[in-house]
Amino acid sequence: MSYHAAISQFSENNAEFETDSIRWPPAKRNSVINLNNPQITLYNSLQLNHCKLGQLVAQRNSSLGNVLVPANELLHNIEVLQAIPQCIENQNISEDLALTLQEMASIKTSQISAHIHNFIVASEAMQNALTPSSRTFSRVTTDDSEELQALAYVAQELNNMNELREGYAIDKQTWNESLQTLHRGSYLPQLWMSITRSTEQLRSASQQLQELLQESTCTPSQYEAFQQIMTKFNEQISPLVTSTIDAGEVARESINTLKGLVQHAGWQQHLNFIGNYQALQQAFEQHQSELNQLQRSCST
């Protein structure tokens, strides 16, 4: 493939394509951590009507509560952990039930990190946000702040839940709105694919440039064609790649936070892969250097 053909692929960014280097998230069934949730008996639950924990237990024991999705399962356990001390301090329960609640709190505290992991690898919002799209950016876009902000918010809240400091409280409205943004969004999936494909394209184009640099002559027609390619690169490709690198850098902190919260090696590798904007930056800088070198060679 010629350099002209390699660099022209950038104009086809909006087309669907297949690439062997794309890594998809590990299968959900192989990533979720199975947990045994401690339960409160119906008899004991009757003693909890005076506190919020009673409502949470009733919700969990309902038909809908028995099939909680990962997002709701995580919030439910956070709320239970926060409600248990308040219920015990109320002193309207038996000593045996107080001990049971203390044991439950201990178990649930030890399981929070696993619930957070399950949320990241199994919730629909995170599945969508962290899975590369089959499409890439076709133009520079500024419509990125909403999804990047939602990802940053969710990642930070998950980290706060993992620490679960005293007095921690989550803004449910902001949390749910952020999950909806990630669930319906298309910017982040296209960002991950754009980082990967642009890196491949620049590396391929650089191989062609290196072959051109080895040639000893540069005819006037070759120089004219090269100037046209340089114009296209500077006006169309460079801004697109630069905006992709910038967005990848903004997302880096969120991706690193999530990577520290997952407990599956395959997911850690996947997060490393989709957030690797540094590889694109390196390929871009190398390609620019080779272009400048070829331009100097062709101009003399």
Tab-separated table of C-alpha atoms in Angstrom:
chain	number	residue	atom	x	y	z
A	1	MET	CA	0.000	0.000	0.000
A	2	SER	CA	1.346	3.462	-0.947
A	3	TYR	CA	1.761	6.303	1.524
A	4	HIS	CA	-1.022	8.190	-0.246
A	5	ALA	CA	-3.376	5.229	0.237
A	6	ALA	CA	-2.357	4.808	3.864
A	7	ILE	CA	-2.943	8.449	4.748
A	8	SER	CA	-6.186	8.583	2.735
A	9	GLN	CA	-7.761	6.042	5.097
A	10	PHE	CA	-8.303	8.845	7.573
A	11	SER	CA	-11.032	10.179	5.287
A	12	GLU	CA	-12.892	6.902	5.817
A	13	ASN	CA	-13.025	7.233	9.601
A	14	ASN	CA	-16.812	7.198	9.645
A	15	ALA	CA	-17.011	3.788	7.981
A	16	GLU	CA	-17.367	0.587	9.945
A	17	PHE	CA	-14.306	-1.640	9.861
A	18	GLU	CA	-12.693	-4.667	11.426
A	19	THR	CA	-9.294	-4.731	13.053
A	20	ASP	CA	-7.480	-7.609	14.703
A	21	SER	CA	-5.923	-5.393	17.368
A	22	ILE	CA	-9.200	-4.355	19.030
A	23	ARG	CA	-9.778	-5.936	22.424
A	24	TRP	CA	-13.340	-6.232	23.611
A	25	PRO	CA	-14.240	-6.441	27.318
A	26	PRO	CA	-14.014	-9.911	28.861
A	27	ALA	CA	-17.306	-11.830	28.907
A	28	LYS	CA	-19.580	-10.776	31.749
A	29	ARG	CA	-20.168	-14.348	32.921
A	30	ASN	CA	-16.412	-14.828	33.404
A	31	SER	CA	-15.886	-11.514	35.184
A	32	VAL	CA	-18.642	-11.200	37.796
A	33	ILE	CA	-17.779	-12.151	41.374
A	34	ASN	CA	-20.428	-14.382	42.972
A	35	LEU	CA	-21.401	-13.179	46.438
A	36	ASN	CA	-23.465	-14.631	49.260
A	37	ASN	CA	-25.597	-11.822	50.632
A	38	PRO	CA	-26.506	-12.160	54.324
A	39	GLN	CA	-30.262	-12.014	54.847
A	40	ILE	CA	-32.484	-10.893	57.712
A	41	THR	CA	-35.343	-13.209	58.668
A	42	LEU	CA	-38.949	-12.077	58.409
A	43	TYR	CA	-39.245	-12.203	62.208
A	44	ASN	CA	-36.226	-9.927	62.712
A	45	SER	CA	-37.344	-7.591	59.951
A	46	LEU	CA	-40.495	-6.839	61.955
A	47	GLN	CA	-38.296	-5.254	64.628
A	48	LEU	CA	-36.823	-2.879	62.061
A	49	ASN	CA	-39.988	-1.017	61.112
A	50	HIS	CA	-38.888	1.967	63.170
A	51	CYS	CA	-35.771	2.635	61.071
A	52	LYS	CA	-34.795	2.992	57.430
A	53	LEU	CA	-33.139	-0.432	57.450
A	54	GLY	CA	-36.596	-2.002	57.688
A	55	GLN	CA	-37.626	-0.381	54.407
A	56	LEU	CA	-34.414	-1.535	52.713
A	57	VAL	CA	-34.876	-5.100	53.927
A	58	ALA	CA	-38.481	-5.107	52.696
A	59	GLN	CA	-37.354	-3.853	49.282
A	60	ARG	CA	-34.635	-6.497	49.086
A	61	ASN	CA	-37.036	-9.284	50.005
A	62	SER	CA	-39.592	-8.244	47.384
A	63	SER	CA	-39.864	-10.004	44.025
A	64	LEU	CA	-38.046	-7.109	42.321
A	65	GLY	CA	-35.406	-6.918	45.018
A	66	ASN	CA	-34.400	-10.513	44.463
A	67	VAL	CA	-33.251	-9.700	40.920
A	68	LEU	CA	-31.429	-6.402	41.470
A	69	VAL	CA	-29.235	-5.302	38.569
A	70	PRO	CA	-25.575	-4.521	39.454
A	71	ALA	CA	-26.166	-0.750	39.649
A	72	ASN	CA	-29.037	-1.112	42.125
A	73	GLU	CA	-27.292	-3.914	44.026
A	74	LEU	CA	-24.340	-1.641	44.713
A	75	LEU	CA	-26.456	1.273	45.962
A	76	HIS	CA	-28.615	-1.053	48.054
A	77	ASN	CA	-25.588	-2.382	49.929
A	78	ILE	CA	-24.215	1.115	50.493
A	79	GLU	CA	-27.557	2.236	51.924
A	80	VAL	CA	-27.800	-0.851	54.155
A	81	LEU	CA	-24.334	-0.228	55.578
A	82	GLN	CA	-25.249	3.364	56.319
A	83	ALA	CA	-28.593	2.403	57.881
A	84	ILE	CA	-27.343	-0.332	60.232
A	85	PRO	CA	-25.575	1.950	62.778
A	86	GLN	CA	-28.589	4.269	62.915
A	87	CYS	CA	-30.871	1.308	63.566
A	88	ILE	CA	-28.668	-0.114	66.326
A	89	GLU	CA	-28.357	3.280	68.024
A	90	ASN	CA	-32.150	3.532	68.127
A	91	GLN	CA	-32.082	0.756	70.781
A	92	ASN	CA	-35.545	-0.555	69.902
A	93	ILE	CA	-34.193	-3.940	68.843
A	94	SER	CA	-33.081	-7.019	70.792
A	95	GLU	CA	-29.425	-7.653	71.645
A	96	ASP	CA	-29.414	-10.726	69.403
A	97	LEU	CA	-30.645	-8.700	66.430
A	98	ALA	CA	-28.070	-5.991	67.175
A	99	LEU	CA	-25.313	-8.628	67.044
A	100	THR	CA	-26.788	-9.995	63.804
A	101	LEU	CA	-26.746	-6.538	62.275
A	102	GLN	CA	-23.153	-5.978	63.363
A	103	GLU	CA	-22.131	-9.254	61.723
A	104	MET	CA	-24.045	-8.285	58.577
A	105	ALA	CA	-22.288	-4.912	58.498
A	106	SER	CA	-18.920	-6.646	58.769
A	107	ILE	CA	-19.713	-9.012	55.891
A	108	LYS	CA	-21.180	-6.319	53.658
A	109	THR	CA	-18.227	-4.005	54.300
A	110	SER	CA	-15.859	-6.739	53.156
A	111	GLN	CA	-17.970	-7.219	50.010
A	112	ILE	CA	-18.194	-3.576	48.892
A	113	SER	CA	-15.109	-3.787	46.670
A	114	ALA	CA	-16.579	-6.859	44.960
A	115	HIS	CA	-19.909	-5.096	44.393
A	116	ILE	CA	-18.047	-2.153	42.866
A	117	HIS	CA	-16.164	-4.542	40.603
A	118	ASN	CA	-19.412	-6.191	39.526
A	119	PHE	CA	-20.920	-2.802	38.803
A	120	ILE	CA	-18.027	-1.852	36.510
A	121	VAL	CA	-17.975	-5.123	34.570
A	122	ALA	CA	-21.699	-5.893	34.446
A	123	SER	CA	-23.832	-2.744	34.574
A	124	GLU	CA	-25.298	-1.666	31.240
A	125	ALA	CA	-24.025	1.899	31.590
A	126	MET	CA	-20.410	0.876	32.128
A	127	GLN	CA	-20.586	-1.863	29.502
A	128	ASN	CA	-21.601	0.737	26.929
A	129	ALA	CA	-19.115	3.385	28.078
A	130	LEU	CA	-16.126	1.024	28.170
A	131	THR	CA	-16.731	-0.960	24.976
A	132	PRO	CA	-15.130	0.370	21.764
A	133	SER	CA	-17.594	1.282	19.026
A	134	SER	CA	-17.494	-0.145	15.518
A	135	ARG	CA	-17.166	3.462	14.313
A	136	THR	CA	-14.627	6.234	14.798
A	137	PHE	CA	-14.630	10.016	14.699
A	138	SER	CA	-14.953	11.429	11.188
A	139	ARG	CA	-14.398	15.029	12.245
A	140	VAL	CA	-13.216	17.108	15.164
A	141	THR	CA	-16.010	17.259	17.728
A	142	THR	CA	-16.445	19.367	20.828
A	143	ASP	CA	-19.492	17.402	21.997
A	144	ASP	CA	-17.487	15.420	24.497
A	145	SER	CA	-17.749	17.117	27.878
A	146	GLU	CA	-20.996	15.470	29.031
A	147	GLU	CA	-19.811	11.867	28.742
A	148	LEU	CA	-16.298	12.619	29.986
A	149	GLN	CA	-17.762	14.414	33.008
A	150	ALA	CA	-20.203	11.564	33.662
A	151	LEU	CA	-17.358	9.028	33.533
A	152	ALA	CA	-15.253	11.158	35.883
A	153	TYR	CA	-18.147	11.535	38.335
A	154	VAL	CA	-18.990	7.823	38.389
A	155	ALA	CA	-15.337	6.800	38.753
A	156	GLN	CA	-14.862	9.211	41.664
A	157	GLU	CA	-18.063	8.072	43.391
A	158	LEU	CA	-17.033	4.430	43.047
A	159	ASN	CA	-13.728	5.298	44.662
A	160	ASN	CA	-15.583	7.086	47.471
A	161	MET	CA	-17.812	4.041	47.964
A	162	ASN	CA	-14.759	1.825	48.173
A	163	GLU	CA	-13.341	3.984	50.968
A	164	LEU	CA	-16.817	4.433	52.534
A	165	ARG	CA	-15.776	7.093	54.977
A	166	GLU	CA	-18.085	8.103	57.802
A	167	GLY	CA	-20.713	10.567	56.658
A	168	TYR	CA	-20.429	9.577	53.000
A	169	ALA	CA	-23.599	10.303	51.038
A	170	ILE	CA	-24.348	9.967	47.357
A	171	ASP	CA	-26.450	12.334	45.300
A	172	LYS	CA	-28.815	9.810	43.734
A	173	GLN	CA	-30.112	12.208	41.108
A	174	THR	CA	-26.641	13.099	39.818
A	175	TRP	CA	-25.615	9.430	40.003
A	176	ASN	CA	-28.607	8.246	37.980
A	177	GLU	CA	-28.266	11.059	35.438
A	178	SER	CA	-24.600	10.195	34.959
A	179	LEU	CA	-25.421	6.521	34.412
A	180	GLN	CA	-28.072	7.464	31.851
A	181	THR	CA	-25.529	9.633	30.033
A	182	LEU	CA	-23.046	6.748	29.884
A	183	HIS	CA	-25.737	4.249	28.904
A	184	ARG	CA	-27.015	6.213	25.914
A	185	GLY	CA	-23.709	7.834	24.929
A	186	SER	CA	-21.681	7.160	21.787
A	187	TYR	CA	-18.754	9.547	22.251
A	188	LEU	CA	-16.665	7.398	24.608
A	189	PRO	CA	-17.066	4.168	22.565
A	190	GLN	CA	-15.969	6.091	19.451
A	191	LEU	CA	-13.073	7.642	21.372
A	192	TRP	CA	-11.633	4.235	22.307
A	193	MET	CA	-11.934	3.009	18.719
A	194	SER	CA	-10.503	6.235	17.318
A	195	ILE	CA	-7.448	5.981	19.573
A	196	THR	CA	-6.792	2.436	18.390
A	197	ARG	CA	-7.472	2.867	14.709
A	198	SER	CA	-5.658	6.199	14.355
A	199	THR	CA	-2.604	4.660	16.009
A	200	GLU	CA	-2.701	1.803	13.488
A	201	GLN	CA	-3.141	4.158	10.550
A	202	LEU	CA	-0.280	6.431	11.551
A	203	ARG	CA	2.043	3.481	12.091
A	204	SER	CA	1.116	2.092	8.688
A	205	ALA	CA	1.638	5.477	7.033
A	206	SER	CA	5.003	5.862	8.795
A	207	GLN	CA	6.194	2.601	7.263
A	208	GLN	CA	5.453	4.027	3.842
A	209	LEU	CA	7.215	7.281	4.726
A	210	GLN	CA	10.338	5.408	5.782
A	211	GLU	CA	10.445	3.714	2.370
A	212	LEU	CA	10.119	7.110	0.649
A	213	LEU	CA	12.925	8.513	2.784
A	214	GLN	CA	15.217	5.757	1.533
A	215	GLU	CA	14.706	6.843	-2.081
A	216	SER	CA	17.449	9.100	-3.361
A	217	THR	CA	15.367	11.211	-5.763
A	218	CYS	CA	12.248	13.357	-5.565
A	219	THR	CA	10.753	14.358	-8.918
A	220	PRO	CA	8.750	17.595	-9.349
A	221	SER	CA	5.531	15.589	-9.726
A	222	GLN	CA	6.306	13.648	-6.547
A	223	TYR	CA	7.011	16.900	-4.717
A	224	GLU	CA	3.697	18.388	-5.877
A	225	ALA	CA	1.782	15.291	-4.792
A	226	PHE	CA	3.602	15.361	-1.472
A	227	GLN	CA	2.631	18.995	-0.923
A	228	GLN	CA	-1.044	18.091	-1.447
A	229	ILE	CA	-0.755	15.305	1.103
A	230	MET	CA	0.921	17.654	3.584
A	231	THR	CA	-1.913	20.146	3.157
A	232	LYS	CA	-4.520	17.459	3.822
A	233	PHE	CA	-2.584	16.190	6.826
A	234	ASN	CA	-2.218	19.625	8.385
A	235	GLU	CA	-5.795	20.786	7.697
A	236	GLN	CA	-7.804	17.597	8.300
A	237	ILE	CA	-5.872	14.773	9.933
A	238	SER	CA	-3.724	16.655	12.428
A	239	PRO	CA	-6.669	18.442	14.159
A	240	LEU	CA	-8.634	15.169	14.341
A	241	VAL	CA	-5.756	13.229	15.888
A	242	THR	CA	-4.905	16.077	18.264
A	243	SER	CA	-8.491	16.321	19.550
A	244	THR	CA	-8.549	12.528	20.047
A	245	ILE	CA	-5.305	12.668	22.048
A	246	ASP	CA	-6.652	15.537	24.168
A	247	ALA	CA	-9.857	13.622	24.963
A	248	GLY	CA	-7.870	10.499	25.809
A	249	GLU	CA	-5.746	12.500	28.219
A	250	VAL	CA	-8.856	13.916	29.914
A	251	ALA	CA	-10.262	10.385	30.329
A	252	ARG	CA	-6.998	8.979	31.668
A	253	GLU	CA	-7.637	9.700	35.365
A	254	SER	CA	-11.090	8.096	35.243
A	255	ILE	CA	-9.758	5.013	33.465
A	256	ASN	CA	-6.918	4.674	35.971
A	257	THR	CA	-9.399	4.949	38.855
A	258	LEU	CA	-11.584	2.215	37.369
A	259	LYS	CA	-8.538	0.053	36.704
A	260	GLY	CA	-7.680	0.233	40.392
A	261	LEU	CA	-11.179	-0.934	41.341
A	262	VAL	CA	-11.615	-3.972	39.070
A	263	GLN	CA	-10.390	-7.318	40.366
A	264	HIS	CA	-10.119	-9.173	37.067
A	265	ALA	CA	-6.817	-9.253	35.163
A	266	GLY	CA	-8.602	-9.310	31.813
A	267	TRP	CA	-10.530	-6.154	32.699
A	268	GLN	CA	-7.393	-4.408	33.913
A	269	GLN	CA	-5.756	-5.192	30.560
A	270	HIS	CA	-8.845	-3.984	28.710
A	271	LEU	CA	-8.839	-0.646	30.547
A	272	ASN	CA	-5.137	-0.263	29.810
A	273	PHE	CA	-5.902	-0.853	26.149
A	274	ILE	CA	-8.806	1.539	25.622
A	275	GLY	CA	-7.137	4.365	27.508
A	276	ASN	CA	-3.783	4.118	25.729
A	277	TYR	CA	-3.792	7.546	24.132
A	278	GLN	CA	-0.013	7.719	24.729
A	279	ALA	CA	0.527	5.184	21.929
A	280	LEU	CA	-1.395	7.452	19.556
A	281	GLN	CA	0.559	10.490	20.727
A	282	GLN	CA	3.854	8.688	20.124
A	283	ALA	CA	2.787	7.507	16.633
A	284	PHE	CA	1.586	11.014	15.783
A	285	GLU	CA	4.820	12.711	16.877
A	286	GLN	CA	6.909	10.154	15.000
A	287	HIS	CA	4.842	10.630	11.853
A	288	GLN	CA	5.140	14.422	12.027
A	289	SER	CA	8.907	14.127	12.426
A	290	GLU	CA	9.185	11.853	9.389
A	291	LEU	CA	6.949	14.144	7.333
A	292	ASN	CA	9.161	17.119	8.132
A	293	GLN	CA	12.245	15.100	7.294
A	294	LEU	CA	10.788	14.062	3.930
A	295	GLN	CA	9.752	17.630	3.186
A	296	ARG	CA	13.288	18.882	3.806
A	297	SER	CA	14.689	16.086	1.663
A	298	CYS	CA	12.265	16.774	-1.171
A	299	SER	CA	12.776	20.541	-1.066
A	300	THR	CA	16.532	20.380	-1.647
